[in-house]
Coordinates of C-alpha atoms in Angstrom, one line a residue:
Chain A
M1 CA -13.2 29.0 55.6
S2 CA -9.9 28.7 57.5
R3 CA -6.5 28.7 55.6
F4 CA -6.0 25.1 56.9
L5 CA -9.4 24.1 56.0
K6 CA -8.4 25.2 52.5
I7 CA -5.3 23.4 52.2
A8 CA -6.8 20.1 53.8
L9 CA -9.5 20.0 51.3
L10 CA -7.0 20.7 48.4
A11 CA -5.1 17.7 50.0
T12 CA -8.0 15.5 49.9
I13 CA -8.9 16.3 46.2
S14 CA -5.9 15.5 45.0
I15 CA -5.3 12.3 46.8
S16 CA -9.2 11.2 45.2
C17 CA -8.1 12.0 41.7
S18 CA -4.6 10.7 42.0
L19 CA -4.3 6.9 40.6
P20 CA -1.3 4.6 41.7
V21 CA 1.3 4.7 39.1
L22 CA 1.7 0.7 38.4
A23 CA 5.5 -0.2 37.9
G24 CA 5.0 -2.7 35.4
P25 CA 2.7 -5.5 34.5
L26 CA 1.1 -7.1 37.6
N27 CA 0.6 -10.6 36.8
I28 CA -2.9 -10.7 36.9
G29 CA -5.0 -13.2 34.4
R30 CA -3.9 -15.5 32.0
E31 CA -2.8 -15.8 28.2
A32 CA -6.0 -16.6 26.2
T33 CA -5.5 -20.1 24.2
S34 CA -6.2 -19.3 20.2
A35 CA -9.8 -21.4 20.4
E36 CA -11.0 -19.0 23.1
V37 CA -10.2 -16.3 21.2
L38 CA -11.5 -17.7 17.9
A39 CA -14.9 -18.6 19.8
W40 CA -15.5 -15.0 20.9
N41 CA -13.5 -12.7 18.3
I42 CA -16.6 -12.6 15.8
D43 CA -16.4 -9.1 14.5
V44 CA -16.1 -8.0 11.4
R45 CA -14.9 -4.4 9.5
P46 CA -15.4 -2.5 7.0
D47 CA -12.1 -3.5 5.4
G48 CA -13.2 -6.9 5.6
Q49 CA -11.1 -7.7 8.6
G50 CA -13.1 -10.9 10.5
L51 CA -14.9 -12.2 7.4
P52 CA -15.4 -15.9 8.1
E53 CA -14.8 -18.5 5.1
G54 CA -18.3 -19.2 3.5
R55 CA -21.0 -18.5 0.6
G56 CA -24.4 -18.1 0.1
T57 CA -27.0 -17.0 -2.9
V58 CA -29.9 -14.7 -2.6
A59 CA -32.3 -17.6 -3.8
W60 CA -31.4 -19.6 -0.8
G61 CA -31.1 -16.2 1.2
E62 CA -34.6 -15.8 0.5
E63 CA -35.7 -19.0 1.9
V64 CA -33.6 -18.7 5.4
F65 CA -34.8 -15.2 6.0
A66 CA -38.1 -16.5 5.2
E67 CA -38.3 -19.1 8.0
K68 CA -35.9 -16.8 10.4
C69 CA -36.6 -13.5 10.0
A70 CA -39.7 -12.8 8.5
S71 CA -41.7 -13.3 11.2
C72 CA -40.4 -9.6 12.5
H73 CA -39.1 -8.1 9.5
G74 CA -41.9 -9.2 7.1
D75 CA -41.2 -11.1 3.3
F76 CA -39.7 -8.5 1.5
G77 CA -37.6 -6.8 4.6
E78 CA -40.9 -4.2 5.2
G79 CA -41.0 -4.5 8.9
V80 CA -43.7 -6.0 11.0
D81 CA -45.4 -4.0 13.8
R82 CA -42.7 -1.7 14.6
W83 CA -39.8 -4.6 14.1
P84 CA -37.3 -2.4 12.0
V85 CA -37.8 -1.9 8.1
L86 CA -34.9 -3.3 6.2
A87 CA -35.3 -2.3 2.4
G88 CA -36.4 0.9 0.5
G89 CA -36.7 4.1 1.4
Q90 CA -33.6 5.2 -1.0
G91 CA -33.7 8.9 -1.6
T92 CA -35.6 9.7 1.7
L93 CA -33.0 10.7 4.0
A94 CA -33.7 14.9 3.6
D95 CA -37.3 14.2 3.4
E96 CA -40.0 14.8 6.7
D97 CA -40.1 11.4 7.7
P98 CA -36.9 9.6 6.3
V99 CA -37.1 5.8 6.0
K100 CA -34.1 4.6 7.5
T101 CA -33.2 0.6 6.1
I102 CA -29.7 -0.8 5.6
G103 CA -30.2 0.3 1.8
S104 CA -31.2 4.0 2.3
Y105 CA -28.9 4.4 5.5
W106 CA -26.0 1.9 6.5
P107 CA -23.1 2.5 5.2
Y108 CA -21.2 -0.7 5.3
L109 CA -22.1 -4.3 4.0
S110 CA -19.8 -5.3 7.0
T111 CA -22.3 -3.7 9.5
V112 CA -25.2 -6.1 8.2
F113 CA -23.0 -9.3 8.3
D114 CA -21.5 -8.4 11.8
Y115 CA -24.9 -7.5 13.4
V116 CA -26.8 -10.6 11.3
N117 CA -24.3 -12.8 12.5
R118 CA -24.2 -11.9 16.8
A119 CA -27.5 -10.7 17.4
M120 CA -30.0 -12.3 14.7
P121 CA -32.3 -13.8 15.0
F122 CA -33.2 -12.0 18.0
G123 CA -34.0 -14.8 20.6
E124 CA -31.5 -17.3 18.8
A125 CA -28.5 -15.1 18.2
Q126 CA -25.5 -16.8 17.2
S127 CA -27.1 -19.7 16.0
L128 CA -26.4 -19.1 12.0
E129 CA -23.9 -20.8 9.8
A130 CA -21.3 -18.6 8.1
D131 CA -22.9 -19.9 5.2
E132 CA -26.1 -18.3 6.1
V133 CA -25.3 -15.4 7.4
Y134 CA -23.6 -14.4 3.4
A135 CA -27.4 -15.9 2.1
I136 CA -29.2 -13.5 4.1
T137 CA -27.0 -10.7 3.6
A138 CA -26.9 -11.3 -0.2
Y139 CA -30.9 -11.6 -0.2
I140 CA -31.1 -8.0 1.8
L141 CA -28.6 -6.7 -1.0
Y142 CA -31.4 -8.0 -3.4
L143 CA -34.3 -7.0 -1.5
N144 CA -32.7 -2.9 -1.8
D145 CA -31.6 -3.5 -5.4
I146 CA -28.3 -3.4 -5.0
V147 CA -27.9 -7.1 -7.4
D148 CA -30.6 -7.8 -9.0
D149 CA -29.8 -11.6 -10.2
E150 CA -31.3 -13.9 -7.6
E151 CA -28.3 -16.3 -8.6
F152 CA -26.1 -14.0 -7.1
E153 CA -23.7 -15.5 -4.8
L154 CA -22.1 -13.6 -2.0
S155 CA -18.8 -14.8 -0.4
K156 CA -16.0 -13.8 1.4
S157 CA -13.8 -13.2 -1.9
N158 CA -16.0 -11.0 -3.8
F159 CA -17.6 -9.4 -0.5
M160 CA -14.9 -6.2 -0.7
Q161 CA -17.0 -5.8 -3.9
H162 CA -20.3 -4.7 -2.7
R163 CA -20.8 -1.6 -1.3
L164 CA -23.9 0.2 -0.1
P165 CA -25.1 3.6 -1.4
N166 CA -25.1 5.5 1.5
E167 CA -21.2 4.8 2.3
N168 CA -20.4 8.9 1.7
G169 CA -24.0 9.9 4.1
F170 CA -21.8 10.4 7.4
F171 CA -19.7 13.0 8.7
A172 CA -17.7 14.0 11.8
D173 CA -19.1 15.1 15.0
P174 CA -19.1 19.3 14.3
R175 CA -21.0 20.1 17.4
L176 CA -17.8 22.3 19.1
E177 CA -17.8 24.6 16.2
S178 CA -21.6 24.9 16.0
P179 CA -22.9 28.8 17.2
I180 CA -24.1 26.7 20.0
A181 CA -21.1 26.0 21.5
E182 CA -19.7 29.6 20.5
N183 CA -22.4 31.1 22.4
K184 CA -20.9 32.3 25.7
N185 CA -23.5 34.8 26.5
A186 CA -26.0 33.9 29.0
C187 CA -28.9 36.6 28.5
M188 CA -30.4 37.3 32.2
K189 CA -33.0 40.1 31.1
D190 CA -35.5 40.9 28.6
C191 CA -33.9 38.0 26.5
V192 CA -36.8 37.6 23.9
P193 CA -39.3 40.2 23.1
G194 CA -43.1 40.0 23.9
V195 CA -44.7 37.7 26.3
A196 CA -44.2 34.0 25.8
K197 CA -47.1 32.4 24.4
I198 CA -47.5 28.4 24.3
V199 CA -47.4 27.0 20.8
M200 CA -47.7 23.4 21.8
R201 CA -48.8 21.1 23.9
A202 CA -48.1 17.4 25.0
R203 CA -52.0 17.4 25.6
T204 CA -53.0 18.0 22.7
L205 CA -51.1 14.4 21.3
D206 CA -51.8 13.0 24.2
V207 CA -49.3 9.9 24.6
T208 CA -48.0 9.8 27.8
P209 CA -48.8 6.3 29.6
D210 CA -51.7 5.9 30.3
G211 CA -53.0 8.1 27.4
E212 CA -55.1 6.7 24.8
D213 CA -53.6 6.8 21.5
N214 CA -49.7 5.4 20.2
P215 CA -47.9 7.0 17.6
S216 CA -45.4 5.2 15.5
G217 CA -42.0 4.8 17.5
G218 CA -38.4 5.1 16.5
L219 CA -36.4 3.8 18.8
N220 CA -35.6 -0.2 18.7
Chain B
M1 CA -64.9 9.9 60.2
A2 CA -66.4 7.9 62.8
K3 CA -65.9 4.5 61.4
L4 CA -62.5 5.4 60.3
I5 CA -61.5 6.2 63.8
D6 CA -62.9 2.8 65.0
G7 CA -61.3 1.1 62.5
T8 CA -57.6 1.8 64.1
R9 CA -59.4 -0.5 66.9
N10 CA -59.3 -3.4 64.5
K11 CA -56.1 -5.5 64.5
L12 CA -53.1 -5.2 62.1
S13 CA -55.0 -6.8 58.9
S14 CA -56.5 -3.6 58.7
R15 CA -54.1 -1.2 59.1
R16 CA -52.7 -0.6 55.3
G17 CA -56.1 0.4 53.9
F18 CA -56.7 2.7 56.9
L19 CA -53.6 4.5 56.3
K20 CA -54.2 4.8 53.0
A21 CA -57.5 6.3 53.6
G22 CA -56.1 8.4 56.1
L23 CA -53.4 9.8 54.2
A24 CA -55.9 10.7 51.5
L25 CA -58.1 12.7 54.0
G26 CA -54.8 14.4 55.2
G27 CA -53.6 15.1 52.4
M28 CA -57.3 17.2 51.6
A29 CA -56.7 18.9 54.9
A30 CA -53.1 19.8 54.2
T31 CA -54.3 21.3 50.6
T32 CA -57.0 23.4 52.1
G33 CA -55.5 23.9 55.7
A34 CA -58.5 23.7 57.0
I35 CA -58.7 21.7 60.5
A36 CA -62.6 20.6 61.4
G37 CA -63.3 20.4 65.1
E38 CA -60.6 20.5 67.9
G39 CA -57.6 19.9 65.1
D40 CA -55.5 17.4 63.2
P41 CA -57.0 14.0 63.6
A42 CA -53.0 13.0 62.5
I43 CA -51.9 14.3 65.9
L44 CA -55.3 13.6 67.8
E45 CA -55.7 9.9 66.9
K46 CA -53.4 7.4 68.1
K47 CA -52.1 5.5 65.8
D48 CA -51.6 1.6 65.2
W49 CA -47.5 2.4 65.0
V50 CA -47.4 4.3 68.4
Q51 CA -49.5 1.8 70.3
Y52 CA -48.3 -1.5 68.8
T53 CA -44.8 -3.1 67.7
G54 CA -43.2 -3.5 64.4
D55 CA -41.3 -6.1 62.3
G56 CA -38.3 -7.4 63.6
V57 CA -35.0 -7.1 62.0
D58 CA -35.4 -10.8 60.2
A59 CA -38.3 -9.6 58.8
R60 CA -36.5 -7.5 55.8
P61 CA -33.2 -8.8 55.2
Y62 CA -32.8 -6.9 51.9
G63 CA -34.6 -3.5 52.6
T64 CA -37.1 -2.0 50.3
P65 CA -38.8 1.2 50.3
S66 CA -41.7 2.1 52.4
E67 CA -45.2 0.6 50.9
F68 CA -46.3 4.4 50.7
E69 CA -43.8 4.9 48.3
E70 CA -44.8 1.7 45.8
H71 CA -45.8 4.1 43.0
V72 CA -42.0 5.3 42.8
T73 CA -40.8 3.0 40.0
R74 CA -39.5 3.2 36.3
K75 CA -42.0 3.2 33.6
N76 CA -42.2 2.1 30.1
V77 CA -43.3 4.0 27.1
A78 CA -45.0 0.9 25.3
W79 CA -45.5 2.3 21.9
L80 CA -41.9 3.1 22.0
T81 CA -40.5 -0.1 20.6
A82 CA -41.7 -3.0 19.3
D83 CA -41.0 -5.4 22.4
P84 CA -40.0 -4.8 25.9
V85 CA -37.2 -6.8 25.4
S86 CA -35.4 -4.6 23.2
S87 CA -36.9 -1.2 24.8
V88 CA -36.4 1.3 27.4
N89 CA -38.0 2.3 30.7
F90 CA -37.4 5.6 32.7
T91 CA -36.1 6.7 36.2
P92 CA -38.9 8.5 37.9
L93 CA -36.8 11.9 38.1
H94 CA -39.9 14.0 39.9
E95 CA -39.7 11.2 43.2
L96 CA -35.8 11.7 44.0
D97 CA -33.5 14.1 45.5
G98 CA -29.6 15.1 45.9
I99 CA -27.8 13.7 42.7
I100 CA -27.5 9.8 43.6
T101 CA -30.3 7.4 41.7
P102 CA -31.2 4.4 43.7
N103 CA -30.3 1.0 42.1
G104 CA -33.4 0.0 41.7
L105 CA -35.2 3.3 39.8
C106 CA -31.6 3.6 37.1
F107 CA -33.4 3.5 33.7
E108 CA -32.6 0.3 32.1
R109 CA -32.0 0.1 27.9
H110 CA -31.7 -3.5 26.6
H111 CA -31.2 -4.6 23.4
A112 CA -32.2 -8.0 24.1
G113 CA -33.2 -8.2 27.7
I114 CA -31.2 -9.0 31.0
A115 CA -28.2 -11.3 30.8
E116 CA -28.6 -13.0 33.8
I117 CA -24.8 -14.1 34.6
D118 CA -23.0 -16.1 37.0
P119 CA -20.2 -14.5 38.0
A120 CA -18.4 -17.7 38.3
E121 CA -19.0 -18.3 34.4
H122 CA -18.2 -14.7 33.5
R123 CA -14.5 -14.0 31.9
L124 CA -13.3 -10.8 30.3
M125 CA -11.0 -11.5 27.6
I126 CA -8.6 -8.6 25.6
N127 CA -7.9 -9.5 22.3
G128 CA -6.4 -8.0 19.2
L129 CA -3.3 -5.5 19.4
V130 CA -2.2 -6.0 22.0
E131 CA 1.6 -8.1 23.4
K132 CA -0.5 -11.1 25.1
E133 CA -3.8 -11.4 24.5
L134 CA -5.5 -12.2 27.8
V135 CA -8.3 -13.9 30.2
F136 CA -9.4 -12.8 33.5
T137 CA -11.9 -14.2 36.1
M138 CA -14.1 -11.9 38.4
E139 CA -11.5 -12.8 40.9
D140 CA -8.4 -12.3 39.0
L141 CA -10.2 -8.5 38.2
M142 CA -10.6 -8.3 41.9
R143 CA -6.6 -7.8 42.7
F144 CA -6.1 -5.0 40.3
P145 CA -6.3 -1.2 42.0
R146 CA -10.0 0.2 42.1
E147 CA -10.9 3.6 42.4
N148 CA -14.5 5.2 43.0
R149 CA -16.2 7.9 40.9
V150 CA -19.9 9.4 40.7
Y151 CA -20.8 9.8 37.0
F152 CA -24.4 10.3 35.0
L153 CA -25.1 7.8 32.6
E154 CA -27.5 9.5 29.7
C155 CA -28.9 7.6 27.1
A156 CA -28.1 9.4 23.9
A157 CA -31.8 8.8 23.0
N158 CA -33.2 10.9 26.3
T159 CA -35.4 13.6 25.2
G160 CA -35.7 12.6 22.1
M161 CA -39.5 12.1 21.5
E162 CA -39.5 15.9 21.6
W163 CA -37.7 17.4 18.7
H164 CA -41.0 17.4 16.8
G165 CA -42.5 19.4 20.0
S166 CA -44.2 18.9 23.5
Q167 CA -44.9 14.9 23.2
L168 CA -44.6 13.3 26.7
N169 CA -46.4 15.0 30.1
G170 CA -43.8 13.8 32.7
C171 CA -40.4 14.5 33.0
Q172 CA -40.0 10.8 34.4
F173 CA -40.6 10.3 30.3
T174 CA -39.0 13.3 28.7
H175 CA -35.9 13.1 30.5
G176 CA -35.5 9.8 32.5
M177 CA -33.4 8.1 30.6
I178 CA -30.6 9.3 32.9
H179 CA -29.4 8.0 36.2
N180 CA -26.3 9.1 38.1
V181 CA -24.6 6.4 40.5
M182 CA -21.1 5.9 42.4
Y183 CA -19.1 3.3 40.5
T184 CA -16.2 0.9 42.0
G185 CA -14.1 0.0 39.1
I186 CA -10.6 -0.8 38.2
P187 CA -9.5 1.9 35.6
L188 CA -9.6 0.0 31.7
K189 CA -5.8 1.6 31.1
Y190 CA -4.7 -0.9 34.0
L191 CA -6.1 -3.8 31.9
L192 CA -4.6 -2.8 28.6
E193 CA -1.0 -2.1 30.3
E194 CA -1.1 -5.6 31.7
A195 CA -1.7 -6.9 28.1
G196 CA 0.4 -4.6 26.3
L197 CA -0.7 -2.6 23.7
K198 CA 0.8 -2.5 20.2
T199 CA 2.2 0.9 18.7
N200 CA -0.5 1.1 16.1
A201 CA -3.2 0.3 18.7
K202 CA -5.9 3.3 18.6
W203 CA -9.7 1.7 18.9
L204 CA -10.8 -0.3 21.2
L205 CA -14.3 -2.6 21.0
P206 CA -16.1 -3.6 24.1
E207 CA -18.7 -6.4 23.6
G208 CA -21.3 -7.7 25.9
A209 CA -22.3 -11.2 26.8
D210 CA -25.9 -10.6 26.2
A211 CA -28.1 -11.8 23.3
S212 CA -27.6 -8.5 21.2
G213 CA -23.5 -8.9 21.4
M214 CA -23.8 -5.1 22.2
T215 CA -20.7 -3.2 20.9
R216 CA -19.4 0.0 20.3
S217 CA -15.9 1.5 18.9
L218 CA -14.2 3.4 21.5
P219 CA -11.1 5.5 20.9
L220 CA -8.0 4.5 22.9
A221 CA -7.3 7.8 24.3
K222 CA -10.5 8.1 25.5
A223 CA -10.2 4.5 27.5
L224 CA -6.7 5.7 28.8
E225 CA -8.4 9.1 30.4
D226 CA -10.8 7.8 32.2
C227 CA -13.0 4.7 31.8
L228 CA -13.9 2.3 34.0
V229 CA -14.5 -1.5 34.3
A230 CA -16.8 -1.3 37.3
F231 CA -18.0 -4.0 39.4
K232 CA -20.1 -1.8 42.0
M233 CA -23.0 0.6 41.8
N234 CA -23.7 2.9 45.2
G235 CA -21.9 0.2 46.9
E236 CA -23.2 -3.2 45.9
A237 CA -22.8 -5.3 43.2
L238 CA -23.9 -4.0 39.9
R239 CA -27.6 -4.7 39.1
P240 CA -28.4 -7.5 36.5
E241 CA -30.0 -5.0 34.4
Q242 CA -27.2 -2.5 34.8
G243 CA -24.6 -5.3 33.6
Y244 CA -23.9 -7.9 36.3
P245 CA -21.6 -8.6 37.2
L246 CA -19.3 -6.3 35.0
R247 CA -19.5 -3.1 32.8
L248 CA -17.9 -0.4 30.8
V249 CA -17.9 3.0 32.3
V250 CA -17.9 5.8 29.8
P251 CA -17.6 9.1 31.5
G252 CA -19.4 12.2 30.1
W253 CA -20.5 10.0 26.9
E254 CA -23.8 8.6 25.7
G255 CA -24.9 5.9 27.8
N256 CA -25.1 2.9 24.2
M257 CA -21.4 2.8 24.9
W258 CA -21.5 1.8 28.4
I259 CA -21.3 -2.0 27.8
K260 CA -22.9 -3.9 30.0
W261 CA -22.4 -7.5 30.8
L262 CA -18.5 -6.4 28.9
R263 CA -17.3 -9.6 28.3
R264 CA -14.3 -8.8 25.7
I265 CA -12.4 -5.7 24.8
E266 CA -10.5 -6.0 21.4
V267 CA -8.0 -3.6 20.4
G268 CA -7.6 -2.5 16.8
D269 CA -6.3 0.3 14.4
Q270 CA -9.5 1.6 13.0
P271 CA -13.2 1.7 14.3
W272 CA -15.6 -1.0 13.2
H273 CA -18.8 0.9 12.5
H274 CA -21.0 -1.6 13.7
R275 CA -25.0 -1.5 14.1
E276 CA -24.9 0.7 17.1
E277 CA -22.9 4.0 15.7
T278 CA -24.2 3.5 11.9
A279 CA -28.4 2.5 11.5
K280 CA -28.5 3.7 15.5
Y281 CA -26.9 6.6 17.4
T282 CA -26.2 8.6 14.5
D283 CA -28.0 12.3 14.2
L284 CA -29.8 12.7 10.7
M285 CA -29.5 16.1 9.4
E286 CA -32.1 17.9 7.6
N287 CA -30.0 17.8 4.3
G288 CA -30.3 13.8 4.4
K289 CA -26.7 13.5 5.9
A290 CA -25.8 12.6 8.9
R291 CA -23.5 13.0 11.8
H292 CA -21.6 9.9 13.6
F293 CA -19.5 9.2 16.4
T294 CA -21.3 11.9 18.6
W295 CA -20.4 10.5 21.7
E296 CA -20.1 13.4 24.3
M297 CA -23.5 14.3 26.5
D298 CA -23.6 18.4 26.2
A299 CA -25.0 20.1 29.5
K300 CA -28.6 19.7 30.1
S301 CA -30.8 20.4 32.9
V302 CA -34.6 19.6 34.0
I303 CA -37.0 21.1 36.4
T304 CA -38.0 18.0 37.9
N305 CA -40.5 19.6 41.1
P306 CA -43.1 21.0 39.9
S307 CA -43.3 18.9 36.5
P308 CA -46.4 17.4 34.8
Q309 CA -46.6 13.9 37.4
A310 CA -45.7 16.8 40.5
P311 CA -47.9 19.3 40.4
L312 CA -48.1 22.2 42.8
L313 CA -50.5 21.4 45.4
H314 CA -50.2 24.9 47.9
K315 CA -51.8 26.9 45.1
S316 CA -49.3 29.7 46.3
G317 CA -46.6 31.3 48.8
H318 CA -43.4 30.3 49.3
T319 CA -42.7 27.8 46.6
V320 CA -39.3 25.3 46.1
L321 CA -38.5 24.4 42.7
S322 CA -36.2 21.8 42.1
G323 CA -34.4 20.2 39.5
I324 CA -31.2 18.5 37.8
A325 CA -28.6 19.3 35.5
W326 CA -25.4 17.8 34.2
S327 CA -22.3 18.1 31.3
G328 CA -20.8 15.5 29.4
R329 CA -17.9 18.1 29.6
G330 CA -17.4 18.7 33.0
K331 CA -19.2 20.2 35.9
V332 CA -22.2 22.7 35.8
D333 CA -21.2 25.7 36.7
R334 CA -24.2 27.5 37.2
V335 CA -28.1 26.6 36.4
D336 CA -30.0 29.7 35.3
I337 CA -34.2 29.8 36.2
S338 CA -37.2 31.6 34.3
L339 CA -40.4 32.5 35.4
D340 CA -41.6 33.9 32.3
G341 CA -40.8 31.4 29.4
G342 CA -37.2 32.7 28.7
R343 CA -37.8 36.3 28.6
N344 CA -36.0 37.1 32.5
W345 CA -33.4 34.6 34.0
R346 CA -32.1 34.1 37.6
P347 CA -29.5 32.1 39.1
A348 CA -30.7 28.9 40.8
R349 CA -28.6 27.5 43.7
I350 CA -26.8 24.1 43.3
D351 CA -26.9 22.1 46.6
G352 CA -24.3 19.3 47.3
L353 CA -21.4 17.7 45.3
S354 CA -20.5 19.4 42.3
L355 CA -18.7 16.5 40.6
D356 CA -17.1 16.2 36.9
K357 CA -19.4 14.8 34.3
S358 CA -21.9 14.2 37.3
M359 CA -25.4 15.0 38.1
H360 CA -25.9 18.5 39.8
R361 CA -28.6 19.6 42.2
F362 CA -30.3 22.8 42.0
Y363 CA -32.8 24.7 43.9
Y364 CA -35.0 27.9 43.5
E365 CA -37.4 29.1 45.8
F366 CA -39.5 31.8 45.6
D367 CA -43.0 33.4 46.7
W368 CA -45.3 32.2 44.2
D369 CA -48.7 34.2 43.7
G370 CA -50.6 31.6 42.1
S371 CA -50.8 32.9 38.8
P372 CA -49.7 30.7 35.7
L373 CA -46.0 30.0 35.3
L374 CA -44.0 28.8 32.2
L375 CA -41.0 27.5 34.2
Q376 CA -37.6 27.0 32.3
S377 CA -34.1 26.0 33.5
R378 CA -31.2 26.4 31.8
A379 CA -27.3 25.0 32.2
I380 CA -24.0 26.4 31.8
D381 CA -21.1 24.1 32.2
S382 CA -17.3 24.8 33.4
T383 CA -16.5 24.8 29.6
G384 CA -18.7 27.7 29.5
Y385 CA -21.0 25.8 27.3
I386 CA -24.9 27.4 27.5
Q387 CA -27.5 25.3 27.2
P388 CA -29.4 26.2 24.3
T389 CA -33.5 26.6 23.2
R390 CA -35.1 23.7 21.3
N391 CA -35.6 26.2 18.5
E392 CA -31.7 26.9 18.7
L393 CA -30.9 22.8 18.2
R394 CA -33.8 22.8 15.4
A395 CA -32.4 25.2 13.5
I396 CA -29.1 23.5 13.0
R397 CA -30.4 20.0 13.4
G398 CA -34.1 19.8 11.9
T399 CA -36.5 17.4 14.2
N400 CA -35.1 14.0 12.5
S401 CA -31.9 13.2 14.5
I402 CA -33.6 12.0 17.3
Y403 CA -30.3 11.4 19.7
H404 CA -28.8 14.4 21.7
N405 CA -31.8 16.7 22.4
N406 CA -30.4 18.8 25.2
G407 CA -32.7 21.6 24.4
I408 CA -34.4 24.2 27.1
Q409 CA -37.8 22.2 28.4
T410 CA -40.8 24.5 29.5
W411 CA -43.3 23.3 31.9
H412 CA -46.5 25.6 32.2
V413 CA -47.7 25.9 35.7
K414 CA -51.5 26.7 35.7
S415 CA -53.2 28.5 38.4
D416 CA -54.6 25.4 39.9
G417 CA -51.1 24.2 40.4
E418 CA -51.1 21.5 37.6
V419 CA -48.0 21.2 35.2
E420 CA -48.1 20.4 31.5
N421 CA -45.9 20.3 28.9
V422 CA -45.7 23.0 26.6
E423 CA -43.4 24.8 24.1
V424 CA -43.6 28.8 23.5
S425 CA -43.0 31.4 21.5

């Protein structure tokens, strides 16, 4: 490559990567009204920020759950077909077949409130009143043996007193410190002793679409 | 044969059926290499398209692929999820070449189906720890400076069905939760600067307008570094299934964070720990503890041709092996190929554009003697990270972490050219 071309190429690369530096605000858009922010700002955090006023008991939550949730999740959060299981599974996370539920796996109760409030019931999202969300959340605590009184009432004021068992079950991404990331030696020759033997075939399971068997799913 | 030749004299109505039959015969001739009689009918027979005029320019105002490519589609694996409305389909990687994924073939992952949004009624709100909480219309957004970047988007669960061992026969299913397109969008930092970040701003919560109200916590540093708010893909408007009219682009990071139908970005001082970053998209280890905030996609590669859906039909002789490689931490510097299940490796040839956090295309040409092969590819990225074997990953991760399976894939090419998904010792 000629020197000129190299310089030209470098110039092109630097141009394509540099962004215009803006001198200041462009005065585009308009200020949101408080009603607009209120309408969309529904998220809830583990420290309780975002929780609306409201309250609901386990007993009422059971009724709401039976009407609006049980067709997918089952009366007791056991899950219908491949819809998510919400209760049970505590103590199974290190098993061969872990059962990940709100009681066994989710770290924060705020996550339950936020998710039910923004995305449930599936197909009719954001239709629940705040009281109903408190009641459903209370019932889920009950299903997971975290509260045991049907008259228990969950509200904005006592919400922070209730924690999920797996709150400390999570840790930060350590991948860059793993032996895999530290290996910088790509072997090229005689990397593994002996001739490679096939130890497993996809065909044995036969679950590729157009195949016949359907194992249980896991994505949802 | 005579009957088929007579068929060519019929009018256009029979053309499609004839072409299909002709293709099958032609395919047979090509694989056996035998030419009966005077020569190849594809040459000796006068074809319709040689003789008759075709569709005019008004027939296809928005072009679609040839009818002979109609098998090239995204495909679902029905047993994976409870309902296609909250599910995933897969990019047909074995039918594609180069690095750009056509818009209509980019895999889809929805959590509550496709939101169909009138852009005139779409708004983007920025609220929280900012000097001014702002609302933008689509027209407003078009007045910000924009940039064009090619990035891969890989679902964190791509290859997640292979943790316990070989499961699906086809790179479309084992590796097809990925696409690579050119985005046109606004650097997110411009929008944040417009609102004015408060000094305690550390995290963002982008939110979708779909019925799952998708949210993820995104560290501010990443947003300021290279995130885009995109409105075009490969030059045209985002497809509805890819977030029309607006989506977040989070280069190199797991696809779930690339919020589609983006309607709001909240600025905060701590993460929200919402459902998609706690119950989902966390990686369960053997001891029952789980990694969270595993955002980056590790270096990975797969041979797309041959693969179970794309066998080697020529039996032996000069052979082109092709595949893709990518890394969420930079460019792919090298891809190595093994024909013997990882015992010996040789460098493949990367061809075309090598861009940061983009798919790379590699080729390896060799003279196949027709004996069985155990094909593998291994990517090495610009940080020096070497794609691990599946067993190296399992030794650290166990088999229940679902996400971030970037282990080396093995294809067994049998002497008849058929290919199956296997694991080797």
